Coordinates of C-alpha atoms in Angstrom, one line a residue:
X1 CA -20.9 12.2 -4.4
X2 CA -20.7 9.7 -7.1
X3 CA -18.0 7.1 -8.4
X4 CA -17.6 8.6 -11.6
X5 CA -16.5 12.0 -10.3
X6 CA -13.3 10.3 -9.5
X7 CA -12.7 8.6 -12.8
X8 CA -9.8 9.6 -15.2
X9 CA -8.3 8.2 -18.3
X10 CA -4.9 6.6 -18.2
X11 CA -3.2 5.2 -21.0
X12 CA -1.9 1.8 -20.1
X13 CA 1.5 2.9 -21.0
X14 CA 1.9 4.9 -18.3
X15 CA 1.5 2.3 -15.8
X16 CA 5.2 1.4 -14.4
X17 CA 6.5 -2.2 -14.2
X18 CA 10.0 -1.5 -12.8
X19 CA 10.8 1.3 -10.2
X20 CA 13.3 3.9 -10.7
X21 CA 16.9 3.5 -10.2
X22 CA 18.5 5.0 -8.1
X23 CA 14.8 5.1 -6.0
X24 CA 15.1 8.4 -5.3
X25 CA 15.7 9.5 -9.0
X26 CA 12.0 9.0 -10.0
X27 CA 10.2 12.3 -10.6
X28 CA 7.9 13.9 -8.1
X29 CA 5.1 16.5 -8.8
X30 CA 4.9 19.2 -6.3
X31 CA 1.6 20.8 -5.7
X32 CA 1.5 23.6 -3.3
X33 CA -0.6 26.8 -3.7
X34 CA -2.0 27.2 -7.3
X35 CA 1.3 26.0 -8.7
X36 CA 2.5 22.6 -9.8
X37 CA 6.5 21.9 -10.2
X38 CA 8.0 18.9 -11.8
X39 CA 10.8 18.0 -9.6
X40 CA 12.8 14.5 -8.4
X41 CA 12.4 12.7 -5.1
X42 CA 15.9 13.7 -4.6
X43 CA 14.6 17.3 -4.4
X44 CA 12.4 16.7 -1.3
X45 CA 14.5 18.5 1.2
X46 CA 14.3 21.7 -0.8
X47 CA 10.5 21.5 -0.4
X48 CA 10.6 21.0 3.7
X49 CA 11.7 22.9 6.6
X50 CA 13.8 22.2 9.6
X51 CA 11.6 21.0 12.0
X52 CA 9.0 19.2 9.6
X53 CA 8.4 15.5 10.3
X54 CA 7.8 12.8 7.8
X55 CA 5.8 9.8 9.6
X56 CA 7.2 6.6 7.6
X57 CA 5.4 3.1 7.4
X58 CA 7.8 0.4 8.7
X59 CA 5.7 -2.8 7.6
X60 CA 7.4 -5.5 5.6
X61 CA 6.3 -7.4 2.9
X62 CA 5.8 -10.7 3.1
X63 CA 6.2 -12.9 0.1
X64 CA 2.7 -13.9 0.2
X65 CA 2.0 -15.3 -3.1
X66 CA 2.7 -19.1 -3.0
X67 CA 2.0 -22.0 -5.6
X68 CA 1.6 -25.7 -4.6
X69 CA -0.1 -28.9 -5.0
X70 CA -3.2 -30.7 -3.7
X71 CA -3.5 -34.5 -4.0
X72 CA -6.5 -36.3 -3.6
X73 CA -6.6 -39.9 -3.8
X74 CA -9.7 -41.1 -6.3
X75 CA -10.7 -44.6 -7.2
X76 CA -8.7 -43.9 -10.6
X77 CA -5.3 -42.9 -8.7
X78 CA -4.1 -39.8 -7.0
X79 CA -5.2 -36.7 -8.5
X80 CA -2.8 -33.6 -8.3
X81 CA -4.1 -30.3 -8.8
X82 CA -2.0 -26.9 -9.2
X83 CA -3.1 -24.3 -6.7
X84 CA -2.2 -20.6 -6.3
X85 CA -2.5 -19.2 -3.1
X86 CA -2.3 -15.2 -2.1
X87 CA -2.1 -14.6 1.6
X88 CA -4.6 -11.7 3.1
X89 CA -3.8 -11.3 6.6
X90 CA -2.9 -13.5 9.6
X91 CA -6.2 -14.4 11.8
X92 CA -6.4 -15.9 15.4
X93 CA -6.7 -19.4 13.9
X94 CA -4.5 -18.9 10.7
X95 CA -4.1 -17.1 7.7
X96 CA -6.9 -15.8 5.4
X97 CA -6.2 -16.3 1.9
X98 CA -7.2 -16.3 -1.7
X99 CA -7.1 -19.5 -4.2
X100 CA -7.0 -20.2 -7.8
X101 CA -8.9 -22.4 -8.7
X102 CA -10.8 -22.5 -5.8
X103 CA -13.3 -25.2 -6.8
X104 CA -10.1 -27.3 -6.4
X105 CA -10.2 -27.5 -2.9
X106 CA -12.2 -28.9 -0.3
X107 CA -12.0 -28.2 3.9
X108 CA -9.5 -30.8 5.5
X109 CA -7.3 -31.2 2.3
X110 CA -3.4 -30.1 2.5
X111 CA -1.7 -27.9 -0.1
X112 CA 2.2 -28.7 -0.3
X113 CA 4.6 -25.8 -1.2
X114 CA 8.3 -25.7 -2.1
X115 CA 11.0 -26.3 0.5
X116 CA 8.7 -28.7 2.7
X117 CA 6.0 -25.9 3.7
X118 CA 2.4 -27.3 4.1
X119 CA -1.0 -26.0 4.7
X120 CA -4.4 -27.3 6.0
X121 CA -7.5 -25.8 4.3
X122 CA -9.6 -25.3 7.2
X123 CA -12.6 -23.8 6.0
X124 CA -13.9 -22.0 2.8
X125 CA -16.3 -19.2 2.9
X126 CA -17.3 -16.5 0.7
X127 CA -14.7 -16.9 -1.7
X128 CA -11.7 -17.2 1.0
X129 CA -9.9 -20.1 2.6
X130 CA -8.8 -20.3 6.0
X131 CA -5.2 -21.7 6.1
X132 CA -3.5 -23.8 9.0
X133 CA 0.4 -23.7 8.0
X134 CA 2.4 -26.4 9.8
X135 CA 4.8 -24.1 10.9
X136 CA 4.8 -20.8 13.2
X137 CA 7.0 -18.2 14.1
X138 CA 10.6 -17.8 12.6
X139 CA 10.1 -21.3 11.2
X140 CA 7.3 -20.0 9.3
X141 CA 8.9 -16.7 8.2
X142 CA 11.8 -18.5 6.8
X143 CA 9.7 -21.1 5.1
X144 CA 7.5 -18.8 3.4
X145 CA 10.6 -16.7 2.3
X146 CA 11.9 -19.8 0.7
X147 CA 8.4 -20.9 -1.2
X148 CA 7.0 -17.3 -1.6
X149 CA 6.9 -14.5 -4.3
X150 CA 6.1 -11.0 -3.9
X151 CA 2.6 -10.5 -4.2
X152 CA 2.7 -7.6 -7.0
X153 CA -0.4 -5.8 -7.5
X154 CA -2.7 -6.9 -10.0
X155 CA -2.2 -4.1 -12.6
X156 CA 1.8 -5.0 -12.5
X157 CA 1.1 -8.7 -12.4
X158 CA -1.0 -8.4 -15.5
X159 CA 2.2 -7.3 -17.5
X160 CA 4.6 -9.3 -16.1
X161 CA 5.4 -12.1 -13.4
X162 CA 7.3 -11.5 -10.1
X163 CA 10.8 -12.2 -10.2
X164 CA 14.1 -12.3 -7.7
X165 CA 14.5 -8.3 -8.1
X166 CA 10.8 -7.5 -6.7
X167 CA 12.1 -8.7 -3.3
X168 CA 14.3 -5.8 -3.2
X169 CA 12.3 -3.6 -5.3
X170 CA 8.8 -4.3 -3.5
X171 CA 10.3 -3.2 0.0
X172 CA 10.9 -0.3 1.6
X173 CA 14.8 0.3 2.8
X174 CA 13.7 0.4 6.4
X175 CA 10.6 -2.3 5.9
X176 CA 10.9 -4.1 9.8
X177 CA 7.7 -5.5 10.9
X178 CA 6.6 -8.3 8.6
X179 CA 2.5 -8.6 8.0
X180 CA 1.8 -6.3 4.8
X181 CA 0.9 -8.2 1.4
X182 CA 1.0 -4.7 -0.4
X183 CA 3.8 -2.2 -0.2
X184 CA 3.5 1.2 1.4
X185 CA 4.6 2.4 -2.2
X186 CA 5.7 6.1 -1.5
X187 CA 8.3 4.8 0.8
X188 CA 9.8 3.0 -2.1
X189 CA 11.2 6.1 -3.5
X190 CA 13.7 6.7 -0.2
X191 CA 17.4 5.5 0.0
X192 CA 20.3 6.3 1.9
X193 CA 21.4 9.4 0.3
X194 CA 18.0 11.0 0.7
X195 CA 17.7 10.1 4.0
X196 CA 21.2 11.5 5.0
X197 CA 20.1 14.9 3.1
X198 CA 16.9 15.1 5.2
X199 CA 18.7 14.5 8.4
X200 CA 21.1 17.2 7.5
X201 CA 18.6 19.7 6.9
X202 CA 17.1 18.7 10.4
X203 CA 14.0 17.3 8.9
X204 CA 12.7 14.5 11.0
X205 CA 11.3 11.0 10.7
X206 CA 9.1 8.8 12.7
X207 CA 7.9 5.1 11.9
X208 CA 4.7 3.8 12.3
X209 CA 3.2 0.4 11.3
X210 CA 0.3 -0.4 8.9
X211 CA 0.2 -4.0 7.6
X212 CA -1.3 -3.2 4.3
X213 CA -3.8 -5.8 3.0
X214 CA -4.9 -6.8 -0.3
X215 CA -8.1 -5.1 0.1
X216 CA -6.2 -1.9 -0.7
X217 CA -7.0 -2.8 -4.4
X218 CA -10.4 -4.0 -4.1
X219 CA -12.5 -1.6 -6.6
X220 CA -15.3 0.4 -5.4
X221 CA -18.4 -1.2 -6.5
X222 CA -20.8 1.4 -5.2
X223 CA -22.2 4.3 -6.7
X224 CA -22.5 6.3 -4.3
X225 CA -18.9 6.4 -2.4
X226 CA -20.2 7.4 0.9
X227 CA -21.8 4.1 1.3
X228 CA -18.6 2.0 0.3
X229 CA -16.8 0.4 3.3
X230 CA -13.4 0.3 3.8
X231 CA -11.6 -3.1 4.5
X232 CA -9.8 -3.0 7.7
X233 CA -5.7 -3.1 8.3
X234 CA -4.0 -3.4 11.7
X235 CA -1.8 -0.9 12.6
X236 CA 0.2 0.8 15.5
X237 CA 1.2 4.1 16.2
X238 CA 3.8 3.7 19.4
X239 CA 3.9 6.0 22.7
X240 CA 7.7 7.3 20.9
X241 CA 5.9 7.8 17.3
X242 CA 2.9 9.8 19.2
X243 CA 5.5 11.7 21.1
X244 CA 7.1 12.9 18.2
X245 CA 4.5 14.2 16.6
X246 CA 2.8 16.2 19.0
X247 CA 6.1 17.6 19.7
X248 CA 6.8 18.4 16.2
X249 CA 3.2 19.9 15.9
X250 CA 3.8 21.9 19.1
X251 CA 7.3 23.3 17.6
X252 CA 5.5 24.3 14.8
X253 CA 6.7 22.0 12.2
X254 CA 4.8 20.1 9.7
X255 CA 3.4 16.4 9.9
X256 CA 3.5 15.0 6.5
X257 CA 2.7 11.1 6.0
X258 CA 4.6 9.5 3.3
X259 CA 2.2 7.3 1.9
X260 CA -1.8 7.0 2.5
X261 CA -1.4 4.1 4.4
X262 CA 0.4 6.3 6.9
X263 CA -2.1 9.2 6.6
X264 CA -5.0 6.8 7.4
X265 CA -3.1 5.2 10.4
X266 CA -2.1 8.9 12.1
X267 CA -5.5 9.9 11.8
X268 CA -7.2 7.2 13.1
X269 CA -5.2 7.7 16.3
X270 CA -5.9 11.5 16.2
X271 CA -8.3 13.4 18.8
X272 CA -10.5 15.9 17.6
X273 CA -7.4 18.4 18.5
X274 CA -4.8 17.1 16.4
X275 CA -3.0 15.2 19.4
X276 CA -1.9 11.6 18.7
X277 CA -2.0 9.2 21.1
X278 CA -0.9 5.6 21.1
X279 CA -2.6 3.4 18.9
X280 CA -2.6 -0.7 18.2
X281 CA -6.2 -1.7 16.6
X282 CA -7.7 -2.2 13.2
X283 CA -8.6 0.7 11.5
X284 CA -10.9 0.9 8.6
X285 CA -11.0 5.0 8.3
X286 CA -12.6 6.0 4.7
X287 CA -11.2 9.6 4.1
X288 CA -13.0 11.5 1.0
X289 CA -13.9 14.7 0.1
X290 CA -15.3 16.7 3.1
X291 CA -13.2 14.9 5.7
X292 CA -11.5 17.2 8.3
X293 CA -7.6 16.3 8.5
X294 CA -6.5 16.4 12.1
X295 CA -2.9 15.7 11.8
X296 CA -1.8 15.8 8.6
X297 CA -0.4 19.0 7.0
X298 CA 0.6 17.5 3.8
X299 CA 1.3 14.1 1.7
X300 CA 3.8 12.5 -0.2
X301 CA 2.3 9.8 -2.2
X302 CA 2.1 7.9 -5.5
X303 CA -0.2 8.1 -8.6
X304 CA -3.5 6.2 -8.0
X305 CA -6.3 4.1 -9.6
X306 CA -9.0 5.9 -11.0
X307 CA -12.4 5.3 -9.2
X308 CA -10.2 3.8 -6.1
X309 CA -10.6 4.8 -2.3
X310 CA -7.1 6.5 -2.6
X311 CA -8.1 8.9 -5.3
X312 CA -10.7 9.8 -3.0
X313 CA -8.1 10.3 -0.2
X314 CA -6.1 12.8 -1.9
X315 CA -9.2 14.7 -3.4
X316 CA -10.2 15.4 0.2
X317 CA -7.2 16.6 1.0
X318 CA -6.7 18.9 -1.9
X319 CA -10.2 19.5 -3.3
X320 CA -11.4 17.5 -6.2
X321 CA -11.0 20.3 -8.9
X322 CA -7.5 20.8 -7.9
X323 CA -6.7 17.1 -8.0
X324 CA -8.3 16.4 -11.5
X325 CA -5.6 19.3 -12.8
X326 CA -3.1 17.8 -10.9
X327 CA -3.8 14.5 -12.5
X328 CA -4.4 15.6 -16.3
X329 CA -0.7 17.5 -15.8
X330 CA 0.5 14.0 -14.6
X331 CA -0.9 12.3 -17.5
X332 CA -0.1 14.7 -20.0
X333 CA 3.6 14.8 -18.9
X334 CA 3.7 11.3 -18.7
X335 CA 4.6 10.4 -15.2
X336 CA 4.4 6.9 -14.2
X337 CA 1.7 5.5 -12.6
X338 CA 1.0 3.5 -9.5
X339 CA 3.2 1.2 -7.2
X340 CA 6.5 1.2 -9.1
X341 CA 5.6 4.9 -10.4
X342 CA 6.7 8.5 -9.6
X343 CA 5.5 10.6 -6.9
X344 CA 3.7 13.7 -5.8
X345 CA 4.2 15.7 -2.8
X346 CA 0.9 17.4 -1.9
X347 CA 0.1 20.7 0.2
X348 CA -3.5 21.3 0.7

């Protein structure tokens, strides 16, 4: 299975830089059986049955992009360098982060950010920093909210800078648990009217948490995709969520994760018979063609990057030939791609 098997041509003009408004007005490609239908996200209840269960990721994106200054005393006076920081994930002793330009930093130096927040460089290894901030807990979250910007994906950030609107747009309406540095983007299509319509049809929802890391955007660098190693991300399936999934399955309902993050998490928490148990740990599950799904009966997701692990995941769900047809249709009919783009509803 080669990386080239997951390539396709995507015109740059199809990369969405802003979401649809209202959220549920985005287009939605529905693939079930041999058919493809062009719909809207607001039509989602029409394609689900009473008793089906949507699994939603309630992670909250933190404003993980920071711009600060490093001041260094030299024989010529003070040397000030502008440093851009992208937080990656919390660690036991601080935060893993990327810095630009990394060469301007040394271990022990302090980076000052707006609003009084600062961080000491505890170490530098393999192109990453370990940062120790001068605030923790609620004080850190408040300071980060003042100083940071939303961490737009590289393919959007290359086309425009983040702004205040992204603080709302790049966050789900049910976001609850801070820790992600990328949004669970399929969930960005949901708004209050859609949630009300789903509830009116007795379509259930349950929440799980997977803190999406920046590694979700890392390219696959090996030609034999089966040798690729996934980045690990922390997730939790509570006892309440596990019970809801198991009860829906037992009653004949379909389990439909919203987003690849929710899918990867519930598959990580599943036993071979498809039952789900509480889970709170890191997962590096890599789903590619040949994988046998234990829990998910379908998937709502956005359109993914060529040659990406997410494209491999939907190929595992639908079959490689089927996904190629779906993506050709999406390109030809000008669906909007990636994080702020349109949705697909996939039933294998």
